[in-house]
PDB file of C-alpha atoms and ligand atoms in Angstrom:
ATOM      1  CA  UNK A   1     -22.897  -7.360 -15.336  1.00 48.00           C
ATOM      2  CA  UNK A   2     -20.597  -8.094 -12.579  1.00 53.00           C
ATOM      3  CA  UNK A   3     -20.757  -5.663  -9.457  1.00 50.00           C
ATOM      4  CA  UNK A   4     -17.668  -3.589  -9.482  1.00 44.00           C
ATOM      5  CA  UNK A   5     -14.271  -4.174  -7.865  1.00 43.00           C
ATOM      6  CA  UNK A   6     -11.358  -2.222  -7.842  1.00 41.00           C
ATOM      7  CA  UNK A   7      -8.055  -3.202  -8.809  1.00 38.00           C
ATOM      8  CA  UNK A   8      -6.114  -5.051  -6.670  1.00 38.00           C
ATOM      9  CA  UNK A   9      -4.729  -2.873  -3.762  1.00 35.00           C
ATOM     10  CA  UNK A  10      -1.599  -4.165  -1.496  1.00 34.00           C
ATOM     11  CA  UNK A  11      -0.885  -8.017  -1.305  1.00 38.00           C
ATOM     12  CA  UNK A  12      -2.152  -8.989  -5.362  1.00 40.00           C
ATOM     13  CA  UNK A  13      -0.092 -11.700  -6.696  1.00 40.00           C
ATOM     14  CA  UNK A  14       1.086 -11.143 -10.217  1.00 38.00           C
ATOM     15  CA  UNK A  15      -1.544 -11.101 -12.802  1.00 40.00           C
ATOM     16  CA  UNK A  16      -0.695 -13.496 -15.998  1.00 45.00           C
ATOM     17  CA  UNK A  17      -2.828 -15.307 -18.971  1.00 42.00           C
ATOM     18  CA  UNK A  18      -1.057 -17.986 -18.183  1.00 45.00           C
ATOM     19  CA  UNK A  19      -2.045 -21.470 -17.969  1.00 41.00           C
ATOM     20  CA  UNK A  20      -2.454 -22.775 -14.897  1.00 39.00           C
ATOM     21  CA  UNK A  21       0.155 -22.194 -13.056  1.00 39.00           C
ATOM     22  CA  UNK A  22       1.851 -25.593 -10.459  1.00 38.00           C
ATOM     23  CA  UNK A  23       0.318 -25.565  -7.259  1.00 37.00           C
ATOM     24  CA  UNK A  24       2.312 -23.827  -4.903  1.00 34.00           C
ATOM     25  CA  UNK A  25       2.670 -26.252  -1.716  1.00 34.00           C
ATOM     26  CA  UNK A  26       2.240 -23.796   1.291  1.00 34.00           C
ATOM     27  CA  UNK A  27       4.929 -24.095   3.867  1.00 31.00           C
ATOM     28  CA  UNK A  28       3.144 -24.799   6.908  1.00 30.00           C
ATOM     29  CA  UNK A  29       4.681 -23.428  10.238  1.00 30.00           C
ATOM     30  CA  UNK A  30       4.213 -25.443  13.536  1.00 29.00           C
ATOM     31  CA  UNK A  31       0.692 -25.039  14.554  1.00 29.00           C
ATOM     32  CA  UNK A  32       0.245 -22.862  17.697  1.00 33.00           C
ATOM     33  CA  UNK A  33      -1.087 -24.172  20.773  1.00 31.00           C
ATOM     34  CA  UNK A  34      -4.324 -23.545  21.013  1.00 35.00           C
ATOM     35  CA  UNK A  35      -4.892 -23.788  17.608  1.00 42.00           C
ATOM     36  CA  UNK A  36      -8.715 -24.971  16.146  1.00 50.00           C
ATOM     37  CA  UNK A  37      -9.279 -28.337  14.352  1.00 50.00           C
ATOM     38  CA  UNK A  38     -10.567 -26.153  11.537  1.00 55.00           C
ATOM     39  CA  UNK A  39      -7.385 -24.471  11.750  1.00 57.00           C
ATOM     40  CA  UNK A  40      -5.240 -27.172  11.590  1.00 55.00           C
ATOM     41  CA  UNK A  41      -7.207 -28.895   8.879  1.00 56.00           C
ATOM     42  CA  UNK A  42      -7.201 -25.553   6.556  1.00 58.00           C
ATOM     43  CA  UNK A  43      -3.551 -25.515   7.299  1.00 62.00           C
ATOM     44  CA  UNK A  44      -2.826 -28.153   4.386  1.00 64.00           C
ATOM     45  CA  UNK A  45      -5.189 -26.571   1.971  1.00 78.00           C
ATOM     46  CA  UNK A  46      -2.959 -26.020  -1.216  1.00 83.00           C
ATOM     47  CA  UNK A  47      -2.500 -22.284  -2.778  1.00 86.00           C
ATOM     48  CA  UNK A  48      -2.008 -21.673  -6.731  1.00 88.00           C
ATOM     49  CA  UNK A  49      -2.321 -18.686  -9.233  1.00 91.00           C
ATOM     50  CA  UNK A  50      -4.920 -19.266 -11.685  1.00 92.00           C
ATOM     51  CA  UNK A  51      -6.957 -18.318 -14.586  1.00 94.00           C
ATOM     52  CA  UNK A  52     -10.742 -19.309 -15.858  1.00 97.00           C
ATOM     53  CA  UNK A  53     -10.941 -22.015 -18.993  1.00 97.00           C
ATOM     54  CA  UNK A  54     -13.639 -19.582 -20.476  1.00 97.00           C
ATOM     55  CA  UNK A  55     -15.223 -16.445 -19.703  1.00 97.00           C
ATOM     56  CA  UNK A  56     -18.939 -15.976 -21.692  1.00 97.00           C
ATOM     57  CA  UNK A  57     -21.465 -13.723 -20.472  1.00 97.00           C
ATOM     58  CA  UNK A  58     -21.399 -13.169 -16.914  1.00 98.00           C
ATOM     59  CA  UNK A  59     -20.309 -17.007 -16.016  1.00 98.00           C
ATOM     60  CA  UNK A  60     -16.559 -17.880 -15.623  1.00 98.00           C
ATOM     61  CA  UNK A  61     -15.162 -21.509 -16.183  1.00 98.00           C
ATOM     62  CA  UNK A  62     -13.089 -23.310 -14.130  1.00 98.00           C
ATOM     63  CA  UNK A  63     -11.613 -27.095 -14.053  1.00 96.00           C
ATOM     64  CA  UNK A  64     -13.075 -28.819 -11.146  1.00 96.00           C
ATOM     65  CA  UNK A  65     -10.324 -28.652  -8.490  1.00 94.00           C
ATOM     66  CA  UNK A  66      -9.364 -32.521  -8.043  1.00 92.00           C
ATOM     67  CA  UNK A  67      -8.551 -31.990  -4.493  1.00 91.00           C
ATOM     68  CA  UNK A  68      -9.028 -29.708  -1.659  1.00 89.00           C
ATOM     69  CA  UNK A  69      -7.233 -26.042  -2.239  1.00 88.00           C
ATOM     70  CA  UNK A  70      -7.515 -22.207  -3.116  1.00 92.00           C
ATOM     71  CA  UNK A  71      -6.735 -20.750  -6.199  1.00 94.00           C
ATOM     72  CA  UNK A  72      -6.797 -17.036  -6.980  1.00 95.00           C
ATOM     73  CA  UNK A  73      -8.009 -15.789 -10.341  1.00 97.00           C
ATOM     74  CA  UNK A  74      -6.849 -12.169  -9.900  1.00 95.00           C
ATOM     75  CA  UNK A  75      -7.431 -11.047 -13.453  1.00 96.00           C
ATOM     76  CA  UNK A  76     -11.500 -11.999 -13.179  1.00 97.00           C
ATOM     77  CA  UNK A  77     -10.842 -11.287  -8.885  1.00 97.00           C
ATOM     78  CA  UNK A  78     -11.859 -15.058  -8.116  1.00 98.00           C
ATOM     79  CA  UNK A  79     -10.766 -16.804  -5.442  1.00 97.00           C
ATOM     80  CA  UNK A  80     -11.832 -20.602  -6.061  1.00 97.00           C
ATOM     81  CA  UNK A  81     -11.587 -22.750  -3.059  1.00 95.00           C
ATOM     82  CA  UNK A  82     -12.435 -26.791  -2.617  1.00 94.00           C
ATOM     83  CA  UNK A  83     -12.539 -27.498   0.923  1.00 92.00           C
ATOM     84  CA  UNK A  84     -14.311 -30.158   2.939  1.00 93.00           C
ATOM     85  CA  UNK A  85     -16.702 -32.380   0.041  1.00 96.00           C
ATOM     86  CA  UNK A  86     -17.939 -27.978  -1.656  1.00 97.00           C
ATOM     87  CA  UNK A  87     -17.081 -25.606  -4.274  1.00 98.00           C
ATOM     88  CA  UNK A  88     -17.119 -22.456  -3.392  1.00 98.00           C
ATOM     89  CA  UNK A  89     -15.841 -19.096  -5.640  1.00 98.00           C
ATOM     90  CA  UNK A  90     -15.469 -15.931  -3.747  1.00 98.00           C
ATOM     91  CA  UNK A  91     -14.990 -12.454  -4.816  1.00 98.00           C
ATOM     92  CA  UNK A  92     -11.501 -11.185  -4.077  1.00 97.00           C
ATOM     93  CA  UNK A  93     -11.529  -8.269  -2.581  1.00 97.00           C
ATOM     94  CA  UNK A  94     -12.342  -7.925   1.440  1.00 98.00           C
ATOM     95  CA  UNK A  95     -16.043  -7.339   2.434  1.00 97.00           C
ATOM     96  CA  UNK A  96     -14.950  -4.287   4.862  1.00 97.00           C
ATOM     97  CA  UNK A  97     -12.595  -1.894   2.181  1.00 96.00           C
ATOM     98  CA  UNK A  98     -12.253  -3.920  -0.805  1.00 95.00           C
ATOM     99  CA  UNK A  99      -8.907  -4.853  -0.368  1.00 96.00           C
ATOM    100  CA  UNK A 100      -7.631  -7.807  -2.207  1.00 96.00           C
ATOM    101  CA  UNK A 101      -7.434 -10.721   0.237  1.00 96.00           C
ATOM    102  CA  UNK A 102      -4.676 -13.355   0.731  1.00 94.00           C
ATOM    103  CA  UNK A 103      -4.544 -16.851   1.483  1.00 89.00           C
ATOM    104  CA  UNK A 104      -2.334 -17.000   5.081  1.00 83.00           C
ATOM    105  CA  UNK A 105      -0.361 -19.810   4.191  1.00 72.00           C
ATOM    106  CA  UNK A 106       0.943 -20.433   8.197  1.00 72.00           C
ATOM    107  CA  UNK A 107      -2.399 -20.153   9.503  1.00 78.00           C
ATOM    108  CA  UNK A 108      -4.564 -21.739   6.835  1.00 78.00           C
ATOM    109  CA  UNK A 109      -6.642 -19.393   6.027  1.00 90.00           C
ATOM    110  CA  UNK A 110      -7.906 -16.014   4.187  1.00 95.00           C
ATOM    111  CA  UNK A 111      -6.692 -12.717   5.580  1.00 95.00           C
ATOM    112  CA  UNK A 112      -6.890  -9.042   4.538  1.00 96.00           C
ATOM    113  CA  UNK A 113      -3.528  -7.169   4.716  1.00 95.00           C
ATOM    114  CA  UNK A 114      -5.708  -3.934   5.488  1.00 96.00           C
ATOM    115  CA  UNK A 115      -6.732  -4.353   8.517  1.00 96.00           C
ATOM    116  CA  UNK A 116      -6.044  -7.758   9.267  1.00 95.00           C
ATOM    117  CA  UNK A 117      -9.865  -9.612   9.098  1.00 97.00           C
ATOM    118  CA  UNK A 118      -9.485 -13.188   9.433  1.00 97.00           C
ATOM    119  CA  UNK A 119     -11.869 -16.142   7.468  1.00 97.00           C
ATOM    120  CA  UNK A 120     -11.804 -19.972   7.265  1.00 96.00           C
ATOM    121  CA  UNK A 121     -11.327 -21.211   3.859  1.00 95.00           C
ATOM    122  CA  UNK A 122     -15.432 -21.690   3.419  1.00 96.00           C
ATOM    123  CA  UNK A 123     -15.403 -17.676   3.736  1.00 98.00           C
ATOM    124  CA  UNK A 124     -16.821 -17.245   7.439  1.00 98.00           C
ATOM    125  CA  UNK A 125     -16.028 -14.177   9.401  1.00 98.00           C
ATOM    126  CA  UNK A 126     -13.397 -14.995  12.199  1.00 97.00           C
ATOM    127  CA  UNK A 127     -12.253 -11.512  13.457  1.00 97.00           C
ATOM    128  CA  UNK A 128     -11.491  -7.970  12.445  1.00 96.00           C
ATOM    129  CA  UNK A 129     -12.813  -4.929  11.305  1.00 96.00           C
ATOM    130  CA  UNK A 130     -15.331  -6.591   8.621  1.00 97.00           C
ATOM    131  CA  UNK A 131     -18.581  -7.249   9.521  1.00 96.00           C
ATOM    132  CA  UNK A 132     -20.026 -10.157   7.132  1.00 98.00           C
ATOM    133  CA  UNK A 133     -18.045 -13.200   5.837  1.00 98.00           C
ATOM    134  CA  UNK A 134     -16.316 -13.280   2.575  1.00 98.00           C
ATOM    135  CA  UNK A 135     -18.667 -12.508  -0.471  1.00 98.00           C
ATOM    136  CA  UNK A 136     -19.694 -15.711  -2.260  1.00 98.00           C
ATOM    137  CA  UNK A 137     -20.334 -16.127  -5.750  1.00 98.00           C
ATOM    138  CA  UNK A 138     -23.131 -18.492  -6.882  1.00 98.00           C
ATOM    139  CA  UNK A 139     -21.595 -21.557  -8.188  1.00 98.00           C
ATOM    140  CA  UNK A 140     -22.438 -24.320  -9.932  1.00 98.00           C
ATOM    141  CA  UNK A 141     -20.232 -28.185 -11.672  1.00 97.00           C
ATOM    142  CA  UNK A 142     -20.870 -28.762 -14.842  1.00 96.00           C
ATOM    143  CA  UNK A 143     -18.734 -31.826 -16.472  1.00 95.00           C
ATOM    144  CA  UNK A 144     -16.173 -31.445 -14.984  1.00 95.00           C
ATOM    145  CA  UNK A 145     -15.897 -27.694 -14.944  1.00 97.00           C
ATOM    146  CA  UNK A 146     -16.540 -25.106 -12.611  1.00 98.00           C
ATOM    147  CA  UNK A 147     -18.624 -22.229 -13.512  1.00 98.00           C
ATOM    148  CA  UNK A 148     -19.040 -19.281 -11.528  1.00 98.00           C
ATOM    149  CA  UNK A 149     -21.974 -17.136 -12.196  1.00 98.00           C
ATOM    150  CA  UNK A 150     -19.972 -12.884 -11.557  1.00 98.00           C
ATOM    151  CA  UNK A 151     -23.775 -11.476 -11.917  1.00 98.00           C
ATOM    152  CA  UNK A 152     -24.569 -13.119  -8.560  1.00 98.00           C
ATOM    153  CA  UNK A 153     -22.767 -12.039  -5.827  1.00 98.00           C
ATOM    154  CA  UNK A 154     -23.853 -12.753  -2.253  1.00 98.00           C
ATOM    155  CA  UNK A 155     -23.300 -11.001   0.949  1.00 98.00           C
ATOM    156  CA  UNK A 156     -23.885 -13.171   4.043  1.00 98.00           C
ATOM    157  CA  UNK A 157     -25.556 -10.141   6.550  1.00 97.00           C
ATOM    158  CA  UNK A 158     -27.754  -9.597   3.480  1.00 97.00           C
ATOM    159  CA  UNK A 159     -28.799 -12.604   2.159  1.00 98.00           C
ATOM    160  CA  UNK A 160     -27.887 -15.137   4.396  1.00 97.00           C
ATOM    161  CA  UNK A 161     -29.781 -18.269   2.377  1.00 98.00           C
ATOM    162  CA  UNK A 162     -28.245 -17.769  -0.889  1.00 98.00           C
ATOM    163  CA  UNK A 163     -25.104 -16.996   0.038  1.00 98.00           C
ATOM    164  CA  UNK A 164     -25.405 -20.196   2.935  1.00 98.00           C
ATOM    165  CA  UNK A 165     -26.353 -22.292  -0.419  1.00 98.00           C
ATOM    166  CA  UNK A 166     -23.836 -20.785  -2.831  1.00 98.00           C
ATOM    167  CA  UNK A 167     -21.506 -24.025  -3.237  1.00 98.00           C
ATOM    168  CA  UNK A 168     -21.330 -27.050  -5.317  1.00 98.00           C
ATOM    169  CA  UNK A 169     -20.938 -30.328  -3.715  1.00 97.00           C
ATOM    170  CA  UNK A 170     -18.173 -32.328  -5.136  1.00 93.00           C
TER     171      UNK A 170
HETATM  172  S1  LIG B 201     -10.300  -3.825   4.054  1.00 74.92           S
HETATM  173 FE1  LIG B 201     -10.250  -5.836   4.809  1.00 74.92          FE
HETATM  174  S2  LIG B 201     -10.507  -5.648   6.923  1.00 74.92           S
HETATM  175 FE2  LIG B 201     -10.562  -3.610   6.195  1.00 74.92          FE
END
């Protein structure tokens, strides 16, 4: 079974069975001063709504992303990212409260509208009031899907070596 979330709270896009929906290009601001190479680089990262080809058991199917993005399952609470040559699927909701995060579109990266922690689009911890990175799901390509295993959810101050290896290389 798949550890409990709660709904959506604050900052949850519209939930849909929907196809895919178009990518949404993310209207990138000018980049601060200052700003980190990571930064900069997660600034182009696409955003899109999404939902799973197939849900059986506890694994949920995806298409392979062709190119580097997020997409946000909210009606299995999946954010799928491809970023930097790795698959990764995180759970939705914020490792501190459970709040349902959001991709920061100007900044290029995750944030949670609670109380404002801050991760790079690979899930680590930048700043806030959480105290482990985003929670990764184990992951795996298969064809050219996606699948997402919801029974096997890692936290990084917990199990650091799982949730370190929970990513497919693409
Ligand atoms: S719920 Fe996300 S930082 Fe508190």
């Amino acid at each position: 079974m798949r550890p409990e979330t709660p709904a959506c709270a604050g900052g949850c896009a519209p939930t849909g069975r929907r196809e895919f929906l178009g990518r949404v290009t993310t209207a990138l601001g000018a980049i601060m001063l200052g700003f980190s190479a990571t930064a900069r680089e997660a600034a182009a990262l696409p955003f899109a709504l999404g939902e799973a080809l197939a849900v059986e058991g506890d694994e949920v199917s995806y298409p392979l992303p062709a190119a580097d993005g997020a997409t946000i399952d909210r009606k299995n609470e999946i954010i799928l990212v491809r970023w930097k040559g790795h698959v990764y699927a995180f759970n939705l909701s914020c490792p501190h409260q459970n709040t349902a995060l959001k991709w920061l579109a100007s900044d290029g990266r995750f944030q949670c509208p609670k109380h404002k922690s801050k991760y790079q689009p690979d899930g680590t911890f930048m700043s806030g009031r959480a105290t482990r990175n985003m929670d990764r799901f184990a992951v795996k390509k298969s064809g050219k899907n996606v699948v997402v295993n919801v029974a096997r959810l890692f936290e990084s101050d917990k199990q650091k070596a799982p949730w370190e290896s929970a990513r497919a290389a693409v």
